Amino acid sequence: MNEGTIIDATALREAARRRLPRFVFDFIDGGAYFERALARNRAAFESLCLTPRVLAGNVERSTAVSLFERQWAAPFGIAPIGMAGLVHPQIDLELASAAQSFGVPYILSTAGTASIESIQARAPALWFQLYVGRDAAMIDDLIARAEAASVPVLVLTADVPTPGKRLRDLRNRFVLPFRPTLRMALDLLRHPAWSWRVLMDGAPRFANLERYDAPGASASSLAQTMAAQSSARFDWPLFEQIRKVWPRPLLLKGVLHPADAQRARDAGVDGIIVSNHGGRQLDAAPAPLHALPAIRAAVGSELPLLLDGGVRTGEDIARALCCGATMTLLGRPFLYAAAALGPATGPALLMQCLTNELDRALGQLGCSTPTDLKPTLLNPPAQS
Ligand SMILES: Cc1cc2nc3c(=O)[nH]c(=O)nc-3n(C[C@H](O)[C@H](O)[C@H](O)COP(=O)(O)O)c2cc1C
């Protein structure tokens, strides 16, 4: 990407809105209830200022960070996205490949539209996100499959004890099992490229889960399998059991309370993803950026903290690191990029753009590496 290329998440989002049928755009773009948590995620970033430091002589800069015994090109990765195949049939594979070549983490969702095994063949460094659902045998098998595929990091999502209520999906009647309405049919006619792809490749499937359904299971039974992934069965004893069997780094995703973060650390977690699920679960939830400093204070300086929810620019990544994050994740922007510019091109350009923006931010903040981004750069300064 040269200096003149402009990629920004707002423009990508608008392009995605035009390219995708309304019910698909709303599914990826929307949040729970009145979307206050979704708005809060962005507002938290927009209102946080960083004070430039001058004359630092920081000519030599690097955006690289190390985490879980490897170097990453920059402190961001791709958050797990269920049903991403709605945007494009090859999206999971393309996102994983782009992340692999760029050198940032990609997390495949339990509800992904490509299987662990198929992605691992193209992008061996994939991380896997597990919904600890109702079916214990299925969970054991998914963990065994991740281990057999040499998945280096397992992510357990904790913030879906009950499904989120998303009004846009309900208004669009986009509920599983999928039953097209007349309005949807018209929408599909207005987006022939998308409709043609679905016609050619078939509707997206829960590729990680379908083997647990009876052969030839109906869409409705697959939908039940997916619904069973939201489960309040996931509790601390179960977390401890999984910790005992999973031999490699384990992350807990969806933590917002410092006491939960401390408990996870004491139970042997290797890192926490501070997240409100992109504002898709509890509309009253705080912005992760606001929750982060107290969590950092509670767990100490060593435990890796990843943050997602509202990260849109390299400067946002710098803001999150100043507040105590080790790394950030982005969800929707990679979907917008894939919809706007194609799954092979858009996400790769977005990665370059975020890295370039972060490098510029480091330069202006008098920093040489992401580890120089400290709370002292916050304006107003962090409370001690
Ligand atoms: C369409 C969509 C599907 C998602 N599916 C999952 C999922 O399967 N598992 C999960 O842990 N989080 C899921 N999330 C939440 C993301 O991993 C991440 O927390 C969130 O998107 C971050 O916010 P951002 O989109 O503002 O970057 C999903 C988010 C979206 C937008």
Short mmCIF file of C-alpha atoms and ligand atoms in Angstrom, two decimals:
data_model
loop_
_atom_site.label_atom_id
_atom_site.label_comp_id
_atom_site.label_asym_id
_atom_site.label_seq_id
_atom_site.Cartn_x
_atom_site.Cartn_y
_atom_site.Cartn_z
CA MET A 1 0.00 0.00 0.00
CA ASN A 2 1.49 3.35 -0.88
CA GLU A 3 1.20 6.65 1.00
CA GLY A 4 -1.81 7.72 -1.06
CA THR A 5 -3.99 4.70 -0.31
CA ILE A 6 -6.76 5.61 2.06
CA ILE A 7 -8.33 2.78 3.98
CA ASP A 8 -10.41 3.70 6.93
CA ALA A 9 -12.91 1.68 8.88
CA THR A 10 -15.75 4.18 8.37
CA ALA A 11 -15.37 4.15 4.58
CA LEU A 12 -15.02 0.35 4.57
CA ARG A 13 -18.18 0.06 6.66
CA GLU A 14 -20.13 2.23 4.20
CA ALA A 15 -18.86 0.20 1.24
CA ALA A 16 -19.83 -3.02 3.07
CA ARG A 17 -23.31 -1.61 3.69
CA ARG A 18 -23.76 -1.12 -0.06
CA ARG A 19 -22.35 -4.51 -1.05
CA LEU A 20 -24.15 -6.77 1.43
CA PRO A 21 -27.84 -7.57 1.72
CA ARG A 22 -29.36 -5.56 4.54
CA PHE A 23 -29.93 -8.53 6.86
CA VAL A 24 -26.29 -9.61 6.50
CA PHE A 25 -24.92 -6.11 7.08
CA ASP A 26 -27.16 -5.70 10.12
CA PHE A 27 -26.09 -9.08 11.50
CA ILE A 28 -22.40 -8.12 11.47
CA ASP A 29 -22.80 -4.42 12.25
CA GLY A 30 -25.44 -4.58 14.96
CA GLY A 31 -25.34 -4.87 18.73
CA ALA A 32 -27.67 -5.84 21.56
CA TYR A 33 -30.93 -3.95 22.22
CA PHE A 34 -30.48 -0.18 21.68
CA GLU A 35 -26.80 -0.55 20.80
CA ARG A 36 -25.65 1.65 23.68
CA ALA A 37 -22.72 -0.66 24.52
CA LEU A 38 -21.77 -0.64 20.84
CA ALA A 39 -21.78 3.18 20.80
CA ARG A 40 -19.97 3.33 24.16
CA ASN A 41 -17.13 1.20 22.76
CA ARG A 42 -16.38 3.84 20.12
CA ALA A 43 -17.04 6.84 22.35
CA ALA A 44 -14.47 5.54 24.85
CA PHE A 45 -11.76 5.66 22.19
CA GLU A 46 -12.85 8.96 20.69
CA SER A 47 -12.76 10.78 24.01
CA LEU A 48 -9.36 9.48 25.15
CA CYS A 49 -6.48 11.84 24.41
CA LEU A 50 -2.78 11.01 24.35
CA THR A 51 -0.18 13.72 24.87
CA PRO A 52 2.60 13.87 22.26
CA ARG A 53 6.19 13.83 23.55
CA VAL A 54 8.72 15.76 21.50
CA LEU A 55 12.43 15.60 20.65
CA ALA A 56 12.56 11.88 21.46
CA GLY A 57 14.88 11.11 18.53
CA ASN A 58 12.87 7.95 17.90
CA VAL A 59 13.97 7.42 14.30
CA GLU A 60 14.23 3.65 14.70
CA ARG A 61 10.79 2.32 15.46
CA SER A 62 9.14 -1.07 15.42
CA THR A 63 5.51 -2.06 15.86
CA ALA A 64 6.47 -5.66 16.76
CA VAL A 65 5.46 -7.23 20.07
CA SER A 66 6.06 -10.61 21.64
CA LEU A 67 3.34 -12.74 23.15
CA PHE A 68 3.23 -16.44 23.98
CA GLU A 69 6.82 -16.97 22.95
CA ARG A 70 6.56 -15.50 19.49
CA GLN A 71 7.02 -12.18 17.77
CA TRP A 72 4.03 -10.55 16.08
CA ALA A 73 4.28 -7.84 13.45
CA ALA A 74 1.99 -5.51 15.43
CA PRO A 75 -0.16 -5.61 18.58
CA PHE A 76 -3.45 -6.50 16.92
CA GLY A 77 -5.17 -9.63 15.70
CA ILE A 78 -8.46 -10.84 14.23
CA ALA A 79 -11.22 -11.53 16.78
CA PRO A 80 -13.33 -14.71 16.43
CA ILE A 81 -16.39 -14.20 14.25
CA GLY A 82 -19.19 -16.75 13.98
CA MET A 83 -20.99 -17.08 10.64
CA ALA A 84 -18.44 -14.84 8.92
CA GLY A 85 -19.12 -16.90 5.77
CA LEU A 86 -22.24 -14.78 5.33
CA VAL A 87 -19.94 -12.01 4.12
CA HIS A 88 -18.05 -14.25 1.69
CA PRO A 89 -17.78 -18.06 1.46
CA GLN A 90 -13.95 -18.07 1.67
CA ILE A 91 -13.61 -15.44 4.36
CA ASP A 92 -12.39 -17.60 7.26
CA LEU A 93 -9.68 -19.11 5.10
CA GLU A 94 -8.63 -15.77 3.61
CA LEU A 95 -8.54 -14.02 6.99
CA ALA A 96 -6.43 -16.82 8.44
CA SER A 97 -4.03 -16.72 5.47
CA ALA A 98 -3.73 -12.92 5.56
CA ALA A 99 -3.00 -13.00 9.31
CA GLN A 100 -0.47 -15.78 8.84
CA SER A 101 1.44 -13.90 6.11
CA PHE A 102 1.30 -10.57 7.94
CA GLY A 103 2.34 -12.10 11.27
CA VAL A 104 -0.66 -11.37 13.51
CA PRO A 105 -3.00 -13.76 15.33
CA TYR A 106 -6.24 -15.00 13.78
CA ILE A 107 -8.84 -16.65 16.03
CA LEU A 108 -11.23 -19.12 14.42
CA SER A 109 -14.68 -19.21 16.07
CA THR A 110 -16.47 -22.40 17.16
CA ALA A 111 -19.26 -21.00 14.96
CA GLY A 112 -16.86 -20.39 12.07
CA THR A 113 -17.81 -21.38 8.56
CA ALA A 114 -14.56 -23.31 7.97
CA SER A 115 -13.29 -26.15 10.15
CA ILE A 116 -10.21 -26.11 12.37
CA GLU A 117 -8.65 -28.80 10.19
CA SER A 118 -9.28 -27.07 6.85
CA ILE A 119 -7.82 -23.76 8.07
CA GLN A 120 -4.89 -25.36 9.84
CA ALA A 121 -3.74 -26.78 6.50
CA ARG A 122 -3.38 -23.22 5.10
CA ALA A 123 -2.59 -21.23 8.25
CA PRO A 124 -0.98 -23.45 10.90
CA ALA A 125 -0.75 -20.67 13.52
CA LEU A 126 -4.51 -20.24 13.96
CA TRP A 127 -5.90 -19.79 17.47
CA PHE A 128 -9.23 -21.45 18.27
CA GLN A 129 -12.15 -19.94 20.19
CA LEU A 130 -14.37 -22.36 22.05
CA TYR A 131 -17.93 -21.84 23.25
CA VAL A 132 -18.22 -24.13 26.26
CA GLY A 133 -21.75 -25.21 25.43
CA ARG A 134 -24.17 -27.72 26.85
CA ASP A 135 -22.82 -30.89 25.27
CA ALA A 136 -19.82 -32.05 27.33
CA ALA A 137 -18.74 -34.75 24.86
CA MET A 138 -18.71 -32.23 22.01
CA ILE A 139 -16.57 -29.82 24.05
CA ASP A 140 -14.09 -32.57 24.89
CA ASP A 141 -13.89 -33.51 21.22
CA LEU A 142 -13.42 -29.90 20.04
CA ILE A 143 -10.56 -29.47 22.54
CA ALA A 144 -9.01 -32.74 21.35
CA ARG A 145 -9.32 -31.59 17.73
CA ALA A 146 -7.65 -28.26 18.54
CA GLU A 147 -4.84 -30.09 20.28
CA ALA A 148 -4.43 -32.56 17.41
CA ALA A 149 -4.25 -29.62 14.98
CA SER A 150 -1.44 -28.09 17.10
CA VAL A 151 -3.51 -24.97 17.78
CA PRO A 152 -1.10 -22.85 19.87
CA VAL A 153 -3.70 -20.85 21.85
CA LEU A 154 -7.20 -21.80 23.02
CA VAL A 155 -9.69 -19.01 23.75
CA LEU A 156 -12.70 -19.73 25.98
CA THR A 157 -15.55 -17.27 25.51
CA ALA A 158 -17.25 -16.50 28.81
CA ASP A 159 -19.76 -13.79 27.95
CA VAL A 160 -22.50 -15.83 26.27
CA PRO A 161 -24.31 -17.54 29.18
CA THR A 162 -27.51 -16.52 27.37
CA PRO A 163 -27.86 -15.42 23.74
CA GLY A 164 -27.68 -11.69 23.05
CA LYS A 165 -30.93 -10.04 21.95
CA ARG A 166 -30.24 -8.13 18.75
CA LEU A 167 -33.17 -6.07 17.63
CA ARG A 168 -31.91 -5.55 14.08
CA ASP A 169 -31.83 -9.34 13.51
CA LEU A 170 -35.30 -9.71 14.99
CA ARG A 171 -36.68 -6.89 12.84
CA ASN A 172 -35.08 -8.42 9.74
CA ARG A 173 -36.41 -11.84 10.82
CA PHE A 174 -32.86 -13.06 10.53
CA VAL A 175 -33.11 -15.93 12.96
CA LEU A 176 -31.96 -19.53 12.69
CA PRO A 177 -33.13 -21.72 11.10
CA PHE A 178 -33.09 -19.33 8.18
CA ARG A 179 -36.49 -18.80 6.49
CA PRO A 180 -36.31 -16.12 3.78
CA THR A 181 -39.07 -13.51 3.80
CA LEU A 182 -40.34 -11.58 0.76
CA ARG A 183 -38.36 -8.53 1.92
CA MET A 184 -35.20 -10.63 2.09
CA ALA A 185 -35.85 -12.02 -1.38
CA LEU A 186 -36.05 -8.46 -2.76
CA ASP A 187 -32.90 -7.58 -0.85
CA LEU A 188 -31.14 -10.56 -2.46
CA LEU A 189 -32.23 -9.41 -5.92
CA ARG A 190 -30.68 -6.02 -5.21
CA HIS A 191 -27.36 -7.70 -4.35
CA PRO A 192 -26.85 -10.13 -7.24
CA ALA A 193 -23.10 -10.66 -6.68
CA TRP A 194 -23.67 -11.81 -3.09
CA SER A 195 -26.68 -13.94 -4.06
CA TRP A 196 -24.80 -15.56 -6.93
CA ARG A 197 -21.94 -16.56 -4.62
CA VAL A 198 -24.36 -18.16 -2.17
CA LEU A 199 -26.06 -19.95 -5.04
CA MET A 200 -22.70 -21.29 -6.24
CA ASP A 201 -21.13 -22.12 -2.88
CA GLY A 202 -24.21 -22.92 -0.84
CA ALA A 203 -25.32 -21.23 2.38
CA PRO A 204 -22.62 -20.92 5.07
CA ARG A 205 -22.42 -23.89 7.43
CA PHE A 206 -21.18 -24.36 10.99
CA ALA A 207 -18.22 -26.34 9.68
CA ASN A 208 -16.79 -27.14 13.13
CA LEU A 209 -20.07 -28.49 14.46
CA GLU A 210 -21.79 -30.35 11.68
CA ARG A 211 -20.01 -33.62 12.41
CA TYR A 212 -21.85 -33.75 15.75
CA ASP A 213 -25.22 -33.80 14.00
CA ALA A 214 -26.79 -36.93 12.67
CA PRO A 215 -25.87 -37.50 8.98
CA GLY A 216 -28.08 -35.38 6.73
CA ALA A 217 -29.29 -33.30 9.69
CA SER A 218 -31.67 -30.49 8.81
CA ALA A 219 -30.76 -26.82 9.05
CA SER A 220 -33.03 -26.65 12.04
CA SER A 221 -31.05 -29.26 13.93
CA LEU A 222 -27.79 -27.44 13.09
CA ALA A 223 -29.42 -24.28 14.43
CA GLN A 224 -30.20 -26.13 17.67
CA THR A 225 -26.59 -27.27 17.84
CA MET A 226 -25.53 -23.64 17.58
CA ALA A 227 -28.07 -22.41 20.11
CA ALA A 228 -26.64 -24.97 22.54
CA GLN A 229 -23.31 -23.13 22.37
CA SER A 230 -24.68 -20.31 24.57
CA SER A 231 -24.62 -21.91 27.93
CA ALA A 232 -24.64 -20.89 31.56
CA ARG A 233 -23.14 -24.34 32.26
CA PHE A 234 -19.69 -22.80 31.83
CA ASP A 235 -18.50 -22.10 35.38
CA TRP A 236 -15.23 -21.86 37.33
CA PRO A 237 -14.93 -25.62 38.07
CA LEU A 238 -15.35 -26.34 34.35
CA PHE A 239 -12.77 -23.66 33.56
CA GLU A 240 -10.37 -25.39 35.96
CA GLN A 241 -11.00 -28.76 34.29
CA ILE A 242 -10.22 -27.34 30.86
CA ARG A 243 -7.11 -25.66 32.28
CA LYS A 244 -5.91 -29.09 33.46
CA VAL A 245 -6.31 -30.74 30.06
CA TRP A 246 -5.24 -27.92 27.71
CA PRO A 247 -1.44 -27.98 27.56
CA ARG A 248 -0.79 -24.68 25.78
CA PRO A 249 -1.72 -20.99 26.43
CA LEU A 250 -5.35 -20.51 27.49
CA LEU A 251 -7.25 -17.20 27.22
CA LEU A 252 -10.56 -16.23 28.79
CA LYS A 253 -12.60 -13.86 26.58
CA GLY A 254 -15.35 -11.52 27.70
CA VAL A 255 -14.09 -10.45 31.13
CA LEU A 256 -15.00 -6.95 32.37
CA HIS A 257 -14.88 -7.25 36.19
CA PRO A 258 -11.50 -7.02 37.99
CA ALA A 259 -12.55 -9.77 40.46
CA ASP A 260 -13.25 -12.19 37.57
CA ALA A 261 -9.88 -11.31 36.05
CA GLN A 262 -8.13 -12.03 39.35
CA ARG A 263 -9.98 -15.31 39.74
CA ALA A 264 -9.03 -16.37 36.21
CA ARG A 265 -5.38 -15.49 36.89
CA ASP A 266 -5.45 -17.53 40.12
CA ALA A 267 -7.01 -20.45 38.22
CA GLY A 268 -4.07 -20.48 35.81
CA VAL A 269 -5.24 -18.48 32.78
CA ASP A 270 -2.44 -17.29 30.49
CA GLY A 271 -4.21 -14.13 29.40
CA ILE A 272 -7.55 -12.35 29.40
CA ILE A 273 -9.50 -10.76 26.58
CA VAL A 274 -11.21 -7.70 28.02
CA SER A 275 -14.33 -7.55 25.86
CA ASN A 276 -18.06 -6.92 25.82
CA HIS A 277 -18.45 -9.08 22.68
CA GLY A 278 -18.48 -5.97 20.51
CA GLY A 279 -21.59 -4.67 22.32
CA ARG A 280 -23.60 -7.71 21.22
CA GLN A 281 -24.46 -9.20 24.62
CA LEU A 282 -25.28 -6.86 27.56
CA ASP A 283 -26.31 -3.41 26.37
CA ALA A 284 -25.55 -2.00 29.83
CA ALA A 285 -21.95 -3.31 29.74
CA PRO A 286 -19.10 -0.82 30.08
CA ALA A 287 -16.71 -0.12 27.22
CA PRO A 288 -13.75 -2.52 27.49
CA LEU A 289 -11.39 0.47 27.23
CA HIS A 290 -12.97 1.90 30.39
CA ALA A 291 -12.83 -1.46 32.20
CA LEU A 292 -9.19 -2.10 31.28
CA PRO A 293 -7.20 0.08 33.76
CA ALA A 294 -8.92 -1.47 36.81
CA ILE A 295 -8.35 -4.96 35.41
CA ARG A 296 -4.68 -4.20 34.78
CA ALA A 297 -4.37 -2.90 38.35
CA ALA A 298 -6.08 -6.03 39.70
CA VAL A 299 -3.97 -8.63 37.85
CA GLY A 300 -0.59 -6.88 37.95
CA SER A 301 1.76 -5.97 35.13
CA GLU A 302 2.72 -9.46 33.90
CA LEU A 303 -0.52 -11.14 32.77
CA PRO A 304 -1.22 -10.53 29.06
CA LEU A 305 -4.40 -8.51 28.57
CA LEU A 306 -5.96 -8.35 25.12
CA LEU A 307 -8.72 -5.84 24.41
CA ASP A 308 -11.43 -5.72 21.78
CA GLY A 309 -14.52 -3.65 21.07
CA GLY A 310 -14.38 -0.45 19.00
CA VAL A 311 -10.72 -0.58 17.91
CA ARG A 312 -10.70 1.04 14.47
CA THR A 313 -7.32 2.77 13.93
CA GLY A 314 -3.65 2.52 14.80
CA GLU A 315 -4.17 5.38 17.26
CA ASP A 316 -6.88 3.31 18.97
CA ILE A 317 -4.35 0.51 19.36
CA ALA A 318 -1.94 3.03 20.95
CA ARG A 319 -4.73 4.23 23.27
CA ALA A 320 -5.51 0.66 24.38
CA LEU A 321 -1.84 -0.09 25.07
CA CYS A 322 -1.49 3.11 27.11
CA CYS A 323 -4.44 1.88 29.21
CA GLY A 324 -2.72 -1.44 29.94
CA ALA A 325 -3.45 -3.76 26.99
CA THR A 326 -0.76 -6.07 25.66
CA MET A 327 -2.53 -6.56 22.34
CA THR A 328 -5.83 -5.64 20.70
CA LEU A 329 -8.29 -7.52 18.50
CA LEU A 330 -10.62 -6.23 15.80
CA GLY A 331 -13.77 -7.98 14.64
CA ARG A 332 -16.11 -6.00 12.38
CA PRO A 333 -13.46 -3.94 10.53
CA PHE A 334 -12.05 -7.11 8.94
CA LEU A 335 -15.54 -8.10 7.81
CA TYR A 336 -16.17 -4.64 6.34
CA ALA A 337 -12.78 -4.79 4.57
CA ALA A 338 -13.55 -8.23 3.11
CA ALA A 339 -17.00 -7.12 1.93
CA ALA A 340 -15.71 -3.84 0.48
CA LEU A 341 -12.51 -4.96 -1.25
CA GLY A 342 -12.74 -8.76 -1.39
CA PRO A 343 -11.56 -11.24 1.24
CA ALA A 344 -8.10 -11.70 -0.32
CA THR A 345 -7.33 -7.96 -0.59
CA GLY A 346 -9.34 -5.98 1.96
CA PRO A 347 -8.12 -7.57 5.22
CA ALA A 348 -4.47 -7.48 4.11
CA LEU A 349 -4.73 -3.77 3.25
CA LEU A 350 -6.40 -3.06 6.57
CA MET A 351 -3.53 -4.78 8.41
CA GLN A 352 -0.96 -2.64 6.59
CA CYS A 353 -2.97 0.47 7.26
CA LEU A 354 -3.36 -0.21 11.01
CA THR A 355 0.36 -0.94 11.30
CA ASN A 356 1.29 2.23 9.43
CA GLU A 357 -1.04 4.30 11.63
CA LEU A 358 0.40 2.74 14.77
CA ASP A 359 3.94 3.49 13.60
CA ARG A 360 2.99 7.15 13.05
CA ALA A 361 1.38 7.30 16.49
CA LEU A 362 4.52 5.83 18.08
CA GLY A 363 6.57 8.51 16.30
CA GLN A 364 4.38 11.33 17.58
CA LEU A 365 4.22 10.00 21.11
CA GLY A 366 8.00 9.84 21.38
CA CYS A 367 7.94 6.03 21.51
CA SER A 368 10.11 3.48 19.74
CA THR A 369 8.12 0.31 20.38
CA PRO A 370 4.61 -0.60 21.61
CA THR A 371 6.06 -1.39 25.05
CA ASP A 372 6.87 2.33 25.42
CA LEU A 373 3.12 3.13 25.36
CA LYS A 374 2.43 3.83 29.04
CA PRO A 375 -0.37 5.36 31.13
CA THR A 376 1.83 8.47 31.55
CA LEU A 377 0.88 9.40 27.95
CA LEU A 378 -2.82 9.52 28.82
CA ASN A 379 -4.40 12.93 28.99
CA PRO A 380 -5.81 13.43 31.59
CA PRO A 381 -3.14 11.24 33.25
CA ALA A 382 -4.14 7.85 34.69
CA GLN A 383 -5.28 7.91 38.34
CA SER A 384 -2.82 6.00 40.50
C1 LIG B 1 -20.76 -10.91 13.48
C2 LIG B 1 -20.02 -11.19 14.76
C3 LIG B 1 -19.88 -12.50 15.18
C4 LIG B 1 -19.16 -12.78 16.35
N1 LIG B 1 -18.97 -14.09 16.73
C5 LIG B 1 -18.22 -14.36 17.82
C6 LIG B 1 -17.91 -15.71 18.14
O1 LIG B 1 -18.30 -16.65 17.46
N2 LIG B 1 -17.17 -15.92 19.26
C7 LIG B 1 -16.71 -14.90 20.05
O2 LIG B 1 -16.04 -15.15 21.07
N3 LIG B 1 -16.97 -13.62 19.74
C8 LIG B 1 -17.67 -13.32 18.63
N4 LIG B 1 -17.90 -12.03 18.29
C9 LIG B 1 -17.28 -10.95 19.08
C10 LIG B 1 -15.88 -10.63 18.52
O3 LIG B 1 -15.00 -11.70 18.74
C11 LIG B 1 -15.28 -9.38 19.17
O4 LIG B 1 -15.36 -9.51 20.57
C12 LIG B 1 -15.96 -8.09 18.72
O5 LIG B 1 -16.34 -8.15 17.36
C13 LIG B 1 -15.01 -6.91 18.94
O6 LIG B 1 -15.63 -5.72 18.60
P1 LIG B 1 -15.43 -4.95 17.20
O7 LIG B 1 -16.28 -5.69 16.21
O8 LIG B 1 -15.92 -3.58 17.53
O9 LIG B 1 -13.96 -4.98 16.84
C14 LIG B 1 -18.61 -11.72 17.13
C15 LIG B 1 -18.76 -10.40 16.69
C16 LIG B 1 -19.44 -10.13 15.50
C17 LIG B 1 -19.53 -8.70 15.04
#
